[in-house]
Amino acid sequence: MTYETDETIVPERPMAMNGPVEGHPDDLTLIGGIGPKIQVLLNELGVWHYDQIAAWSPENVIWVDHELNFNGRIVREGWVQQAA
């Protein structure tokens, strides 16, 4: 999967939440490549749960990758697959 090189995909912000469901966020650091600092950045974008990341479309991946200036890191590290 190499979303970042596909010029036909238009970035789209993924579904964001104001906070975690029932006040209990998932520990996103269990996904390889996400550490405590990245977890905070994702929370600031409204991402609190594995199922949110698992549901990311290629358009969402590109949006988050660009927003966090990750240069394809999300695809390389397989966040969506790990979250699923």
Short mmCIF file of C-alpha atoms in Angstrom, two decimals:
data_model
loop_
_atom_site.label_atom_id
_atom_site.label_comp_id
_atom_site.label_asym_id
_atom_site.label_seq_id
_atom_site.Cartn_x
_atom_site.Cartn_y
_atom_site.Cartn_z
CA MET A 1 0.00 0.00 0.00
CA THR A 2 1.51 3.26 -1.12
CA TYR A 3 -1.17 5.89 -0.72
CA GLU A 4 1.23 8.81 -0.60
CA THR A 5 2.25 8.45 -4.26
CA ASP A 6 -1.30 8.23 -5.65
CA GLU A 7 -2.17 11.65 -7.07
CA THR A 8 -5.83 10.66 -7.58
CA ILE A 9 -6.56 10.38 -3.84
CA VAL A 10 -7.87 13.55 -2.22
CA PRO A 11 -6.99 13.84 1.50
CA GLU A 12 -9.98 13.79 3.84
CA ARG A 13 -10.06 14.33 7.59
CA PRO A 14 -11.11 11.16 9.43
CA MET A 15 -13.99 11.09 11.90
CA ALA A 16 -12.98 12.97 15.04
CA MET A 17 -14.45 12.65 18.52
CA ASN A 18 -14.58 15.31 21.24
CA GLY A 19 -13.30 12.75 23.73
CA PRO A 20 -13.02 9.03 24.36
CA VAL A 21 -16.11 6.84 24.68
CA GLU A 22 -17.22 6.70 28.33
CA GLY A 23 -14.05 8.56 29.27
CA HIS A 24 -11.84 5.54 28.51
CA PRO A 25 -9.41 6.05 25.61
CA ASP A 26 -7.58 3.11 24.07
CA ASP A 27 -3.83 2.89 24.64
CA LEU A 28 -2.77 3.84 21.12
CA THR A 29 0.89 3.30 22.07
CA LEU A 30 0.23 -0.44 21.66
CA ILE A 31 0.28 0.22 17.91
CA GLY A 32 3.86 -0.09 16.67
CA GLY A 33 5.17 3.36 15.76
CA ILE A 34 2.88 5.31 18.09
CA GLY A 35 4.57 6.56 21.22
CA PRO A 36 3.23 8.81 24.00
CA LYS A 37 3.87 12.05 22.07
CA ILE A 38 2.14 10.80 18.92
CA GLN A 39 -0.76 9.52 21.02
CA VAL A 40 -1.22 13.07 22.38
CA LEU A 41 -1.17 14.46 18.82
CA LEU A 42 -3.77 11.91 17.71
CA ASN A 43 -5.95 12.71 20.72
CA GLU A 44 -5.72 16.41 19.78
CA LEU A 45 -7.04 15.43 16.33
CA GLY A 46 -9.96 13.61 17.98
CA VAL A 47 -8.56 10.09 17.61
CA TRP A 48 -8.99 8.07 20.80
CA HIS A 49 -9.76 4.49 19.76
CA TYR A 50 -8.35 1.62 17.71
CA ASP A 51 -11.56 1.30 15.73
CA GLN A 52 -11.19 4.91 14.55
CA ILE A 53 -7.75 4.17 13.10
CA ALA A 54 -8.87 0.79 11.73
CA ALA A 55 -11.62 2.59 9.81
CA TRP A 56 -9.30 5.10 8.13
CA SER A 57 -9.65 5.19 4.37
CA PRO A 58 -6.66 5.91 2.11
CA GLU A 59 -7.91 9.51 2.02
CA ASN A 60 -7.89 9.66 5.84
CA VAL A 61 -4.39 8.18 6.05
CA ILE A 62 -3.06 10.82 3.67
CA TRP A 63 -4.80 13.61 5.62
CA VAL A 64 -3.39 12.51 9.00
CA ASP A 65 0.03 11.79 7.48
CA HIS A 66 0.14 15.31 6.02
CA GLU A 67 -1.30 16.95 9.15
CA LEU A 68 1.41 15.37 11.32
CA ASN A 69 4.12 15.71 8.64
CA PHE A 70 4.92 11.98 8.75
CA ASN A 71 5.97 11.44 5.11
CA GLY A 72 4.24 8.07 4.68
CA ARG A 73 5.01 6.76 8.15
CA ILE A 74 1.42 5.61 8.85
CA VAL A 75 1.47 3.28 5.83
CA ARG A 76 5.06 2.09 6.40
CA GLU A 77 4.30 1.15 10.01
CA GLY A 78 0.88 -0.34 9.20
CA TRP A 79 -1.15 1.56 11.78
CA VAL A 80 -4.49 0.78 10.13
CA GLN A 81 -3.75 -2.95 9.96
CA GLN A 82 -2.44 -3.01 13.54
CA ALA A 83 -5.49 -1.14 14.83
CA ALA A 84 -7.81 -3.62 13.12
#
